[in-house]
mmCIF file of N, CA, C and O in Angstrom:
data_model
loop_
_atom_site.group_PDB
_atom_site.id
_atom_site.type_symbol
_atom_site.label_atom_id
_atom_site.label_comp_id
_atom_site.label_asym_id
_atom_site.label_seq_id
_atom_site.Cartn_x
_atom_site.Cartn_y
_atom_site.Cartn_z
ATOM 1 N N MET X 1 0.882 -1.234 0.023
ATOM 2 C CA MET X 1 0.045 0.024 0.055
ATOM 3 C C MET X 1 0.784 1.274 0.126
ATOM 4 O O MET X 1 0.591 2.316 -0.717
ATOM 5 N N ASN X 2 2.010 1.223 0.763
ATOM 6 C CA ASN X 2 2.889 2.387 0.852
ATOM 7 C C ASN X 2 3.557 2.675 -0.467
ATOM 8 O O ASN X 2 3.692 3.807 -0.933
ATOM 9 N N ASP X 3 3.923 1.570 -1.258
ATOM 10 C CA ASP X 3 4.472 1.701 -2.501
ATOM 11 C C ASP X 3 3.416 2.448 -3.538
ATOM 12 O O ASP X 3 3.841 3.321 -4.273
ATOM 13 N N GLU X 4 2.260 2.011 -3.432
ATOM 14 C CA GLU X 4 1.150 2.534 -4.295
ATOM 15 C C GLU X 4 0.980 4.002 -3.971
ATOM 16 O O GLU X 4 0.872 4.847 -4.939
ATOM 17 N N TYR X 5 1.051 4.327 -2.652
ATOM 18 C CA TYR X 5 0.854 5.812 -2.263
ATOM 19 C C TYR X 5 1.993 6.665 -2.946
ATOM 20 O O TYR X 5 1.861 7.648 -3.425
ATOM 21 N N GLU X 6 3.145 6.187 -2.721
ATOM 22 C CA GLU X 6 4.435 6.836 -3.249
ATOM 23 C C GLU X 6 4.370 7.069 -4.859
ATOM 24 O O GLU X 6 4.711 8.070 -5.337
ATOM 25 N N GLN X 7 3.968 5.963 -5.440
ATOM 26 C CA GLN X 7 3.734 6.067 -6.853
ATOM 27 C C GLN X 7 2.810 7.110 -7.245
ATOM 28 O O GLN X 7 3.026 7.798 -8.314
ATOM 29 N N MET X 8 1.692 7.260 -6.552
ATOM 30 C CA MET X 8 0.658 8.239 -6.818
ATOM 31 C C MET X 8 1.362 9.568 -6.678
ATOM 32 O O MET X 8 1.034 10.646 -7.434
ATOM 33 N N LEU X 9 2.038 9.797 -5.613
ATOM 34 C CA LEU X 9 2.711 11.040 -5.339
ATOM 35 C C LEU X 9 3.584 11.381 -6.483
ATOM 36 O O LEU X 9 3.779 12.647 -6.956
ATOM 37 N N TRP X 10 4.395 10.437 -6.874
ATOM 38 C CA TRP X 10 5.411 10.724 -8.054
ATOM 39 C C TRP X 10 4.446 10.982 -9.293
ATOM 40 O O TRP X 10 4.969 11.979 -10.086
ATOM 41 N N SER X 11 3.417 10.402 -9.608
ATOM 42 C CA SER X 11 2.588 10.641 -10.625
ATOM 43 C C SER X 11 2.064 12.091 -10.626
ATOM 44 O O SER X 11 2.080 12.844 -11.613
ATOM 45 N N ILE X 12 1.598 12.499 -9.547
ATOM 46 C CA ILE X 12 1.247 13.879 -9.270
ATOM 47 C C ILE X 12 2.278 14.975 -9.578
ATOM 48 O O ILE X 12 2.147 15.832 -10.262
ATOM 49 N N LYS X 13 3.477 14.681 -9.091
ATOM 50 C CA LYS X 13 4.664 15.458 -9.321
ATOM 51 C C LYS X 13 4.901 15.603 -10.907
ATOM 52 O O LYS X 13 5.187 16.606 -11.394
ATOM 53 N N ASP X 14 4.918 14.331 -11.538
ATOM 54 C CA ASP X 14 5.246 14.394 -12.807
ATOM 55 C C ASP X 14 4.176 15.133 -13.681
ATOM 56 O O ASP X 14 4.520 15.997 -14.687
ATOM 57 N N LEU X 15 2.879 15.131 -13.315
ATOM 58 C CA LEU X 15 1.822 15.677 -14.022
ATOM 59 C C LEU X 15 1.964 17.211 -13.734
ATOM 60 O O LEU X 15 1.707 18.059 -14.618
ATOM 61 N N ARG X 16 2.415 17.696 -12.514
ATOM 62 C CA ARG X 16 2.583 19.088 -12.277
ATOM 63 C C ARG X 16 3.716 19.600 -13.241
ATOM 64 O O ARG X 16 3.638 20.756 -13.738
ATOM 65 N N ASP X 17 4.763 18.738 -13.390
ATOM 66 C CA ASP X 17 5.905 19.270 -14.283
ATOM 67 C C ASP X 17 5.394 19.348 -15.693
ATOM 68 O O ASP X 17 5.865 20.320 -16.424
ATOM 69 N N LYS X 18 4.476 18.450 -16.078
ATOM 70 C CA LYS X 18 3.930 18.646 -17.508
ATOM 71 C C LYS X 18 3.100 19.806 -17.583
ATOM 72 O O LYS X 18 3.151 20.549 -18.618
ATOM 73 N N ILE X 19 2.245 20.154 -16.543
ATOM 74 C CA ILE X 19 1.472 21.391 -16.647
ATOM 75 C C ILE X 19 2.444 22.553 -16.711
ATOM 76 O O ILE X 19 2.071 23.456 -17.608
ATOM 77 N N ASP X 20 3.338 22.681 -15.983
ATOM 78 C CA ASP X 20 4.316 23.730 -16.101
ATOM 79 C C ASP X 20 4.853 23.852 -17.549
ATOM 80 O O ASP X 20 5.031 24.973 -18.135
ATOM 81 N N SER X 21 5.345 22.729 -18.170
ATOM 82 C CA SER X 21 5.796 22.662 -19.502
ATOM 83 C C SER X 21 4.813 23.176 -20.416
ATOM 84 O O SER X 21 5.127 23.959 -21.408
ATOM 85 N N ILE X 22 3.544 22.778 -20.331
ATOM 86 C CA ILE X 22 2.508 23.113 -21.247
ATOM 87 C C ILE X 22 2.359 24.646 -21.020
ATOM 88 O O ILE X 22 2.111 25.314 -22.025
ATOM 89 N N ASP X 23 2.241 24.997 -19.726
ATOM 90 C CA ASP X 23 2.002 26.670 -19.557
ATOM 91 C C ASP X 23 3.158 27.331 -20.119
ATOM 92 O O ASP X 23 2.831 28.362 -20.868
ATOM 93 N N ASN X 24 4.395 26.913 -20.180
ATOM 94 C CA ASN X 24 5.544 27.649 -20.777
ATOM 95 C C ASN X 24 5.406 27.714 -22.455
ATOM 96 O O ASN X 24 5.495 28.753 -23.006
ATOM 97 N N GLU X 25 4.848 26.491 -22.933
ATOM 98 C CA GLU X 25 4.646 26.536 -24.368
ATOM 99 C C GLU X 25 3.521 27.420 -24.635
ATOM 100 O O GLU X 25 3.561 28.076 -25.740
ATOM 101 N N ILE X 26 2.449 27.571 -23.966
ATOM 102 C CA ILE X 26 1.415 28.441 -24.215
ATOM 103 C C ILE X 26 1.874 29.858 -24.204
ATOM 104 O O ILE X 26 1.601 30.611 -25.062
ATOM 105 N N LYS X 27 2.717 30.182 -23.063
ATOM 106 C CA LYS X 27 3.224 31.648 -22.949
ATOM 107 C C LYS X 27 3.982 31.865 -24.221
ATOM 108 O O LYS X 27 4.063 33.073 -24.798
ATOM 109 N N GLU X 28 4.786 31.035 -24.584
ATOM 110 C CA GLU X 28 5.788 31.268 -25.853
ATOM 111 C C GLU X 28 4.958 31.578 -27.048
ATOM 112 O O GLU X 28 5.290 32.571 -27.887
ATOM 113 N N ILE X 29 3.889 30.805 -27.272
ATOM 114 C CA ILE X 29 3.008 30.903 -28.498
ATOM 115 C C ILE X 29 2.380 32.371 -28.449
ATOM 116 O O ILE X 29 2.289 33.056 -29.421
ATOM 117 N N LYS X 30 2.050 32.610 -27.203
ATOM 118 C CA LYS X 30 1.158 33.994 -27.087
ATOM 119 C C LYS X 30 2.122 35.165 -27.294
ATOM 120 O O LYS X 30 1.818 36.054 -27.791
ATOM 121 N N GLU X 31 3.386 34.891 -26.693
ATOM 122 C CA GLU X 31 4.363 36.086 -26.817
ATOM 123 C C GLU X 31 4.859 36.202 -28.187
ATOM 124 O O GLU X 31 5.319 37.279 -28.612
ATOM 125 N N ALA X 32 4.864 35.193 -28.987
ATOM 126 C CA ALA X 32 5.338 35.157 -30.309
ATOM 127 C C ALA X 32 4.627 36.219 -31.316
ATOM 128 O O ALA X 32 5.132 36.879 -32.177
ATOM 129 N N GLU X 33 3.289 36.448 -30.881
ATOM 130 C CA GLU X 33 2.370 37.198 -31.565
ATOM 131 C C GLU X 33 2.454 37.049 -33.081
ATOM 132 O O GLU X 33 1.984 37.860 -33.877
ATOM 133 N N ILE X 34 2.728 35.812 -33.451
ATOM 134 C CA ILE X 34 2.593 35.442 -34.915
ATOM 135 C C ILE X 34 1.552 34.334 -34.892
ATOM 136 O O ILE X 34 1.915 33.125 -35.072
ATOM 137 N N LEU X 35 0.332 34.682 -34.805
ATOM 138 C CA LEU X 35 -0.834 33.694 -34.681
ATOM 139 C C LEU X 35 -1.175 33.265 -36.019
ATOM 140 O O LEU X 35 -2.398 33.748 -36.509
ATOM 141 N N LEU X 36 -0.500 32.593 -36.695
ATOM 142 C CA LEU X 36 -0.997 31.943 -38.051
ATOM 143 C C LEU X 36 -2.062 30.912 -37.575
ATOM 144 O O LEU X 36 -2.073 30.456 -36.474
ATOM 145 N N PRO X 37 -2.796 30.465 -38.518
ATOM 146 C CA PRO X 37 -3.839 29.582 -38.189
ATOM 147 C C PRO X 37 -3.411 28.315 -37.608
ATOM 148 O O PRO X 37 -4.007 27.759 -36.632
ATOM 149 N N SER X 38 -2.234 27.904 -37.945
ATOM 150 C CA SER X 38 -1.667 26.561 -37.458
ATOM 151 C C SER X 38 -1.203 26.812 -36.088
ATOM 152 O O SER X 38 -1.366 25.982 -35.161
ATOM 153 N N ASN X 39 -0.871 28.001 -35.611
ATOM 154 C CA ASN X 39 -0.500 28.230 -34.294
ATOM 155 C C ASN X 39 -1.843 28.422 -33.386
ATOM 156 O O ASN X 39 -1.774 28.031 -32.205
ATOM 157 N N ASN X 40 -2.708 28.967 -33.906
ATOM 158 C CA ASN X 40 -3.999 28.858 -33.152
ATOM 159 C C ASN X 40 -4.486 27.524 -32.853
ATOM 160 O O ASN X 40 -4.985 27.324 -31.662
ATOM 161 N N ILE X 41 -4.283 26.565 -33.797
ATOM 162 C CA ILE X 41 -4.751 25.311 -33.430
ATOM 163 C C ILE X 41 -3.943 24.557 -32.389
ATOM 164 O O ILE X 41 -4.363 23.910 -31.579
ATOM 165 N N ASP X 42 -2.521 24.885 -32.522
ATOM 166 C CA ASP X 42 -1.660 24.280 -31.564
ATOM 167 C C ASP X 42 -1.977 24.903 -30.208
ATOM 168 O O ASP X 42 -1.914 24.165 -29.097
ATOM 169 N N LEU X 43 -2.345 26.234 -30.035
ATOM 170 C CA LEU X 43 -2.644 26.773 -28.885
ATOM 171 C C LEU X 43 -3.863 26.226 -28.215
ATOM 172 O O LEU X 43 -3.942 25.903 -26.997
ATOM 173 N N GLU X 44 -4.830 25.942 -29.124
ATOM 174 C CA GLU X 44 -6.048 25.383 -28.646
ATOM 175 C C GLU X 44 -5.798 23.959 -28.144
ATOM 176 O O GLU X 44 -6.298 23.421 -27.138
ATOM 177 N N ASN X 45 -4.995 23.189 -28.938
ATOM 178 C CA ASN X 45 -4.628 21.933 -28.396
ATOM 179 C C ASN X 45 -3.988 21.769 -27.085
ATOM 180 O O ASN X 45 -4.157 21.082 -26.313
ATOM 181 N N LEU X 46 -2.948 22.888 -26.956
ATOM 182 C CA LEU X 46 -2.119 22.787 -25.637
ATOM 183 C C LEU X 46 -3.137 23.261 -24.521
ATOM 184 O O LEU X 46 -3.030 22.614 -23.339
ATOM 185 N N GLU X 47 -4.033 24.113 -24.742
ATOM 186 C CA GLU X 47 -5.061 24.503 -23.670
ATOM 187 C C GLU X 47 -5.940 23.329 -23.215
ATOM 188 O O GLU X 47 -6.142 22.989 -22.173
ATOM 189 N N ALA X 48 -6.283 22.594 -24.223
ATOM 190 C CA ALA X 48 -7.122 21.171 -23.958
ATOM 191 C C ALA X 48 -6.197 20.219 -23.293
ATOM 192 O O ALA X 48 -6.759 19.505 -22.343
ATOM 193 N N LEU X 49 -4.972 19.997 -23.658
ATOM 194 C CA LEU X 49 -4.062 19.054 -22.966
ATOM 195 C C LEU X 49 -3.954 19.543 -21.554
ATOM 196 O O LEU X 49 -3.991 18.686 -20.767
ATOM 197 N N LYS X 50 -3.770 20.847 -21.445
ATOM 198 C CA LYS X 50 -3.546 21.286 -20.044
ATOM 199 C C LYS X 50 -4.797 20.957 -19.143
ATOM 200 O O LYS X 50 -4.551 20.369 -17.998
ATOM 201 N N LYS X 51 -6.018 21.166 -19.699
ATOM 202 C CA LYS X 51 -7.185 20.831 -18.912
ATOM 203 C C LYS X 51 -7.275 19.319 -18.615
ATOM 204 O O LYS X 51 -7.622 18.900 -17.355
ATOM 205 N N ILE X 52 -6.826 18.469 -19.525
ATOM 206 C CA ILE X 52 -6.928 17.013 -19.260
ATOM 207 C C ILE X 52 -5.878 16.694 -18.197
ATOM 208 O O ILE X 52 -6.150 16.047 -17.195
ATOM 209 N N VAL X 53 -4.658 17.240 -18.266
ATOM 210 C CA VAL X 53 -3.561 16.990 -17.253
ATOM 211 C C VAL X 53 -4.106 17.507 -15.878
ATOM 212 O O VAL X 53 -3.851 16.843 -14.877
ATOM 213 N N LEU X 54 -4.669 18.653 -15.817
ATOM 214 C CA LEU X 54 -5.141 19.287 -14.550
ATOM 215 C C LEU X 54 -6.326 18.421 -13.935
ATOM 216 O O LEU X 54 -6.101 18.051 -12.783
ATOM 217 N N LYS X 55 -7.090 17.851 -14.682
ATOM 218 C CA LYS X 55 -8.210 16.855 -14.268
ATOM 219 C C LYS X 55 -7.636 15.659 -13.729
ATOM 220 O O LYS X 55 -8.055 15.056 -12.703
ATOM 221 N N THR X 56 -6.595 15.068 -14.486
ATOM 222 C CA THR X 56 -6.048 13.828 -14.139
ATOM 223 C C THR X 56 -5.207 14.140 -12.697
ATOM 224 O O THR X 56 -5.314 13.148 -11.875
ATOM 225 N N THR X 57 -4.496 15.261 -12.680
ATOM 226 C CA THR X 57 -3.811 15.518 -11.452
ATOM 227 C C THR X 57 -4.886 15.508 -10.131
ATOM 228 O O THR X 57 -4.591 15.019 -9.192
ATOM 229 N N GLU X 58 -6.006 16.331 -10.384
ATOM 230 C CA GLU X 58 -6.972 16.282 -9.439
ATOM 231 C C GLU X 58 -7.476 14.894 -8.903
ATOM 232 O O GLU X 58 -7.652 14.671 -7.866
ATOM 233 N N LEU X 59 -7.892 14.054 -9.945
ATOM 234 C CA LEU X 59 -8.284 12.734 -9.558
ATOM 235 C C LEU X 59 -7.279 11.871 -8.919
ATOM 236 O O LEU X 59 -7.554 11.197 -8.080
ATOM 237 N N LEU X 60 -5.982 12.041 -9.374
ATOM 238 C CA LEU X 60 -4.922 11.277 -8.555
ATOM 239 C C LEU X 60 -4.720 11.664 -7.208
ATOM 240 O O LEU X 60 -4.535 11.003 -6.240
ATOM 241 N N ARG X 61 -4.840 13.031 -7.010
ATOM 242 C CA ARG X 61 -4.760 13.637 -5.565
ATOM 243 C C ARG X 61 -5.859 13.118 -4.747
ATOM 244 O O ARG X 61 -5.652 12.784 -3.638
ATOM 245 N N LYS X 62 -7.181 12.982 -5.355
ATOM 246 C CA LYS X 62 -8.302 12.531 -4.643
ATOM 247 C C LYS X 62 -8.023 11.045 -4.179
ATOM 248 O O LYS X 62 -8.232 10.632 -3.132
ATOM 249 N N GLU X 63 -7.587 10.267 -5.164
ATOM 250 C CA GLU X 63 -7.239 8.800 -5.047
ATOM 251 C C GLU X 63 -6.122 8.621 -4.075
ATOM 252 O O GLU X 63 -6.218 7.725 -3.105
ATOM 253 N N THR X 64 -5.132 9.499 -4.033
ATOM 254 C CA THR X 64 -4.068 9.501 -3.099
ATOM 255 C C THR X 64 -4.592 9.680 -1.621
ATOM 256 O O THR X 64 -4.241 8.996 -0.708
ATOM 257 N N LYS X 65 -5.419 10.741 -1.461
ATOM 258 C CA LYS X 65 -5.920 11.015 -0.151
ATOM 259 C C LYS X 65 -6.787 9.777 0.328
ATOM 260 O O LYS X 65 -6.815 9.428 1.481
ATOM 261 N N ARG X 66 -7.591 9.178 -0.436
ATOM 262 C CA ARG X 66 -8.411 8.077 -0.226
ATOM 263 C C ARG X 66 -7.655 6.812 0.146
ATOM 264 O O ARG X 66 -7.947 6.203 1.130
ATOM 265 N N THR X 67 -6.559 6.640 -0.533
ATOM 266 C CA THR X 67 -5.702 5.412 -0.197
ATOM 267 C C THR X 67 -4.922 5.652 0.992
ATOM 268 O O THR X 67 -4.694 4.711 1.700
ATOM 269 N N ALA X 68 -4.537 6.829 1.382
ATOM 270 C CA ALA X 68 -3.877 7.086 2.603
ATOM 271 C C ALA X 68 -4.523 7.022 3.804
ATOM 272 O O ALA X 68 -4.130 6.678 4.745
ATOM 273 N N ILE X 69 -6.002 7.022 3.734
ATOM 274 C CA ILE X 69 -6.764 6.963 4.761
ATOM 275 C C ILE X 69 -6.922 5.486 5.309
ATOM 276 O O ILE X 69 -6.811 4.503 4.679
#
C-alpha cells in the first residue's frame, strides 16, 4: 500500500511538471504574436491538453488521499 501511495505522489509531481511545461509552451506561443492559423490550432490543443492533465492530477490527488486513509 505504501508503494502505491508513493507511486501516486510521483505521478502527481510528474503531472505538475507537465502542466508547467504546457504553460511555458502556451506563453511562448502567445508572446510570439505570430498567430498563424496553425499556431491557433496548436494553442487550442495545448489548452485542451492542460485541462486534461489538470483533471488527471485532481483525480490522482483525490485517490491518493483516499488510499492514505
